[in-house]
Short mmCIF file of C-alpha atoms in Angstrom, two decimals:
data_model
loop_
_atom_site.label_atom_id
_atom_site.label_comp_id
_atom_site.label_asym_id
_atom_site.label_seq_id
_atom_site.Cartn_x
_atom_site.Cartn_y
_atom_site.Cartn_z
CA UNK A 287 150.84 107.36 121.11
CA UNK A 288 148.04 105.96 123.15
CA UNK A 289 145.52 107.65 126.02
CA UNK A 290 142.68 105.77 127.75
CA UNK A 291 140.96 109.16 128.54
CA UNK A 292 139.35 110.11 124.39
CA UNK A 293 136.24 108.13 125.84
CA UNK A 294 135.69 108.61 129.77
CA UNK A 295 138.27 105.74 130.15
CA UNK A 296 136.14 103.12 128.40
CA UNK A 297 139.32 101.96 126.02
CA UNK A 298 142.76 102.36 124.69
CA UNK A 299 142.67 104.74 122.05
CA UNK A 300 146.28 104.84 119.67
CA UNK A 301 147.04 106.82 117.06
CA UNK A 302 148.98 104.88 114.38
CA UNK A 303 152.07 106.04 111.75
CA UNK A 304 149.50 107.72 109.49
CA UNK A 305 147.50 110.03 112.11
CA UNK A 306 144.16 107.77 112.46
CA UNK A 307 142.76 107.40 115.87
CA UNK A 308 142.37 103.75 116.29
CA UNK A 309 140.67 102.03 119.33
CA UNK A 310 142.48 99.05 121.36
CA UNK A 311 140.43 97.18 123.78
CA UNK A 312 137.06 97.22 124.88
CA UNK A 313 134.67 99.12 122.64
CA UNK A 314 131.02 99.78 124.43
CA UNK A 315 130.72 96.28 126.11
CA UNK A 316 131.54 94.75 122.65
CA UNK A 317 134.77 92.35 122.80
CA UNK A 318 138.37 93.51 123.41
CA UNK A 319 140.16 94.02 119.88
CA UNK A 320 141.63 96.11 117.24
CA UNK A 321 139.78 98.44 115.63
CA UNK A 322 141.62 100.12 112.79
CA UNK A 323 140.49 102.57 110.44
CA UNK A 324 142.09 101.98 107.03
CA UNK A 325 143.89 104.51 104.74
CA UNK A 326 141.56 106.73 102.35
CA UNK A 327 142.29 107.30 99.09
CA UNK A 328 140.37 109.43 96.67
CA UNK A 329 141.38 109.18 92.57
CA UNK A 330 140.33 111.63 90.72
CA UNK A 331 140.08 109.80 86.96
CA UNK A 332 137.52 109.20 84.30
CA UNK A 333 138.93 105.56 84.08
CA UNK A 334 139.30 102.43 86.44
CA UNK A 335 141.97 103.36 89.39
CA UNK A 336 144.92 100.67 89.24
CA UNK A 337 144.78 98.25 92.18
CA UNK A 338 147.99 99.42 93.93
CA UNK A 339 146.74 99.05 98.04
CA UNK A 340 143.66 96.38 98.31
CA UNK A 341 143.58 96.78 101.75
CA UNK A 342 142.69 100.65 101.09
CA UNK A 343 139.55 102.45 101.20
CA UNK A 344 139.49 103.66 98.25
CA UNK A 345 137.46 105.80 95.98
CA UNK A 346 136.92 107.08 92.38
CA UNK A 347 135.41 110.99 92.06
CA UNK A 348 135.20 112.03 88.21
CA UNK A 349 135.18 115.52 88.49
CA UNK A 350 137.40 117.70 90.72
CA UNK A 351 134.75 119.60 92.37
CA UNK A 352 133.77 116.10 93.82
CA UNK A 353 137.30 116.03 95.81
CA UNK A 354 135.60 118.53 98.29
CA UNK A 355 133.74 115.72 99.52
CA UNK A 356 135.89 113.81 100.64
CA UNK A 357 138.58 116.10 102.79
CA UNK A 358 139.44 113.34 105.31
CA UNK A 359 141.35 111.65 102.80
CA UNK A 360 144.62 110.54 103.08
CA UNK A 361 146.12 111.01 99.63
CA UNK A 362 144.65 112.27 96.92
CA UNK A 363 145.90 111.08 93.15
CA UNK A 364 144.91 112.42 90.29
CA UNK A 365 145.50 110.50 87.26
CA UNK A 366 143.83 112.72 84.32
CA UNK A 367 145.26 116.09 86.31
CA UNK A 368 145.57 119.34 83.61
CA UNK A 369 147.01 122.63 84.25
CA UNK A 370 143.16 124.04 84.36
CA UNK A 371 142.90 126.44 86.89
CA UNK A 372 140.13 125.01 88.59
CA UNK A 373 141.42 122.12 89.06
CA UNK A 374 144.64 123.07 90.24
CA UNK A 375 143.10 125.68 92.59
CA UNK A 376 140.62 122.54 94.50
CA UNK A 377 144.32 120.20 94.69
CA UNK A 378 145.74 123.06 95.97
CA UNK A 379 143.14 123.23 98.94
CA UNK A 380 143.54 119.82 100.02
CA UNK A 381 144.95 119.26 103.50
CA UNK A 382 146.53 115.52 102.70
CA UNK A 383 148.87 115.06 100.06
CA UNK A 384 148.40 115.16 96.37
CA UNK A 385 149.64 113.35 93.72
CA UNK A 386 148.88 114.66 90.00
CA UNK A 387 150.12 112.71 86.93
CA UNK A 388 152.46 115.33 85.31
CA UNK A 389 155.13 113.57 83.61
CA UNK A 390 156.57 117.11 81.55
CA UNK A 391 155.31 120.00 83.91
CA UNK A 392 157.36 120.26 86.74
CA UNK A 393 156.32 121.34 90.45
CA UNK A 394 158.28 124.65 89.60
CA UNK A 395 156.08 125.20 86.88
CA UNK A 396 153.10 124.73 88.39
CA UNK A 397 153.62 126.35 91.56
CA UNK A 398 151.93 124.74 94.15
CA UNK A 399 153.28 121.36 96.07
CA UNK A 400 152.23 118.62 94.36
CA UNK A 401 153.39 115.58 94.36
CA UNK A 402 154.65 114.22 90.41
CA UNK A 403 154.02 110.82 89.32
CA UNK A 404 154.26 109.17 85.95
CA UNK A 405 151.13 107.67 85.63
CA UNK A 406 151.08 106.76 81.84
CA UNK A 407 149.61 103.58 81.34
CA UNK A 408 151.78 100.35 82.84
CA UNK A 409 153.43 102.91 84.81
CA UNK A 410 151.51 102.36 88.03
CA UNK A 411 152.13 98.93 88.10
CA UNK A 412 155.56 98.75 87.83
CA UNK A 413 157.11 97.55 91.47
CA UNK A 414 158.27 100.79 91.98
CA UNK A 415 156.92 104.31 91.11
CA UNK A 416 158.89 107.62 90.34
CA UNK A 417 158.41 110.39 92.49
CA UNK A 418 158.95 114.18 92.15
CA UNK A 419 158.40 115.71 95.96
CA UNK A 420 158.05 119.42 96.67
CA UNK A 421 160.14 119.08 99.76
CA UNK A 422 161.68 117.48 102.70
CA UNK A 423 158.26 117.32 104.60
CA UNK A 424 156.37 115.92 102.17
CA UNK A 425 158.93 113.25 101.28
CA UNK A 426 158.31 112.31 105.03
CA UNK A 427 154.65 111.70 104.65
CA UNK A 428 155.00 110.15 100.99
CA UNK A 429 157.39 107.11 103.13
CA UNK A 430 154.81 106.49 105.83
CA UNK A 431 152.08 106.32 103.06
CA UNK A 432 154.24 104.04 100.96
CA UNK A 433 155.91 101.63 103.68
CA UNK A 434 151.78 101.38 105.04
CA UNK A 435 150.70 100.88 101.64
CA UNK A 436 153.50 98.14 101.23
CA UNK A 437 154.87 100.00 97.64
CA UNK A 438 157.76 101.22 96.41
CA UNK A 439 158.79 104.42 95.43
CA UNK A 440 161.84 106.06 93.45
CA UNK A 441 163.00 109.98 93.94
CA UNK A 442 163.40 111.88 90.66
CA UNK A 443 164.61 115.37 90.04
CA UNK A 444 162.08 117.85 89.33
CA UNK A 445 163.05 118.06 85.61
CA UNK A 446 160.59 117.36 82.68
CA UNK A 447 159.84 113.53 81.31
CA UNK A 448 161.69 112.64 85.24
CA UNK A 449 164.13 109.92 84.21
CA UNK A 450 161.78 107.05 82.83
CA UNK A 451 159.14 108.73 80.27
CA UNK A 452 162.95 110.51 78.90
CA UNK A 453 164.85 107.10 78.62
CA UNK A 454 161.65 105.78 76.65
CA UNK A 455 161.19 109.02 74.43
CA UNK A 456 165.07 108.61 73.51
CA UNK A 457 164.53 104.51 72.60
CA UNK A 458 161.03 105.55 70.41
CA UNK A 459 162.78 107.81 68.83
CA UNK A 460 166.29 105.93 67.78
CA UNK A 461 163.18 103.34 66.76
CA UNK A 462 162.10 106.14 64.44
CA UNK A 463 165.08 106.99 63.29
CA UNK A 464 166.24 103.56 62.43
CA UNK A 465 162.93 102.71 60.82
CA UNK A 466 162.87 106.21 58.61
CA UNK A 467 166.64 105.47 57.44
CA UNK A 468 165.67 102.21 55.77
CA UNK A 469 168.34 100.48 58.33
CA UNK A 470 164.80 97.69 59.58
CA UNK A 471 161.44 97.19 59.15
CA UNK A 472 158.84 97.93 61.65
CA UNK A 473 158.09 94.32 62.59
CA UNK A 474 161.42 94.24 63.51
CA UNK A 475 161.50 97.22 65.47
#
């Protein structure tokens, strides 16, 4: 969608597939081009974010009340996310989608629309991540963010462990099992 009448006629404004106003053409006498705002994305985590969009603005908050700063975000992921009140009243007032790392409580549990993601370590850089979605509208906005972003993304049921973490738990534990009977060693586990 584009209109040449945001700025008294003075450019081409466009919005693109995620909702930012971008300006086409001339830009207060400077020279016709592109001007493109890039996608926003706040992680909330006491470690290092993974590098999943370079071409992203994004940013690290440590604590949750920091998220209020930053409300023109795009998506909001939150990799160290607990069942704390607090916390899950702040995600709940964000106006862009939320992702929360909550591999065994599901969105039904929680109550509020979250989006689940397995973000246990080497998770988030596997080629494609597992989703849980609250609902048709959100799984809408989750593709546009992750055909942008250039990623790729998997649907799982709302169910605890999602498929992954529960294949692994079963493996681990046959390891266990195999190792406590005496059948192999651990080095060969």
């Amino acid at each position: 969608m584009c209109s040449s009448d945001l700025d008294g006629g003075r450019g081409v404004w466009c919005v693109d597939d995620l909702f930012h106003v971008v300006k086409v053409g001339n830009f207060g006498g400077r020279s016709n081009g592109l001007y493109l705002q890039l996608m926003k994305i706040v992680f909330l985590t006491g470690g290092d974010p993974p590098v999943l969009f370079p071409a992203a603005e994004c940013i690290v908050v440590r604590a949750v009340e920091e998220l209020v700063g930053h409300r023109d975000a795009d998506l909001y992921v939150d990799l160290d996310f607990t069942t704390e009140k607090n916390r899950v009243t702040v995600l709940s007032g964000m106006s862009s989608p939320v992702v929360v790392n909550s591999v065994a409580t599901t969105i039904a549990e929680l109550g509020h629309p979250f989006i689940r993601i397995n973000g246990w370590p080497g998770m988030l850089e596997r080629k494609v991540h597992e989703l849980v979605v609250p609902d048709a509208g959100t799984t809408v906005k989750v593709a546009r963010i992750y055909e942008k972003a250039g990623w790729s993304y998997a649907l799982a049921p709302d169910i605890p462990g999602m498929i992954t973490a529960r294949i692994l738990a079963t493996l681990i534990n046959e390891a266990w099992f195999t190792w406590e009977a005496g059948v192999s060693t651990k080095e060969e586990i």
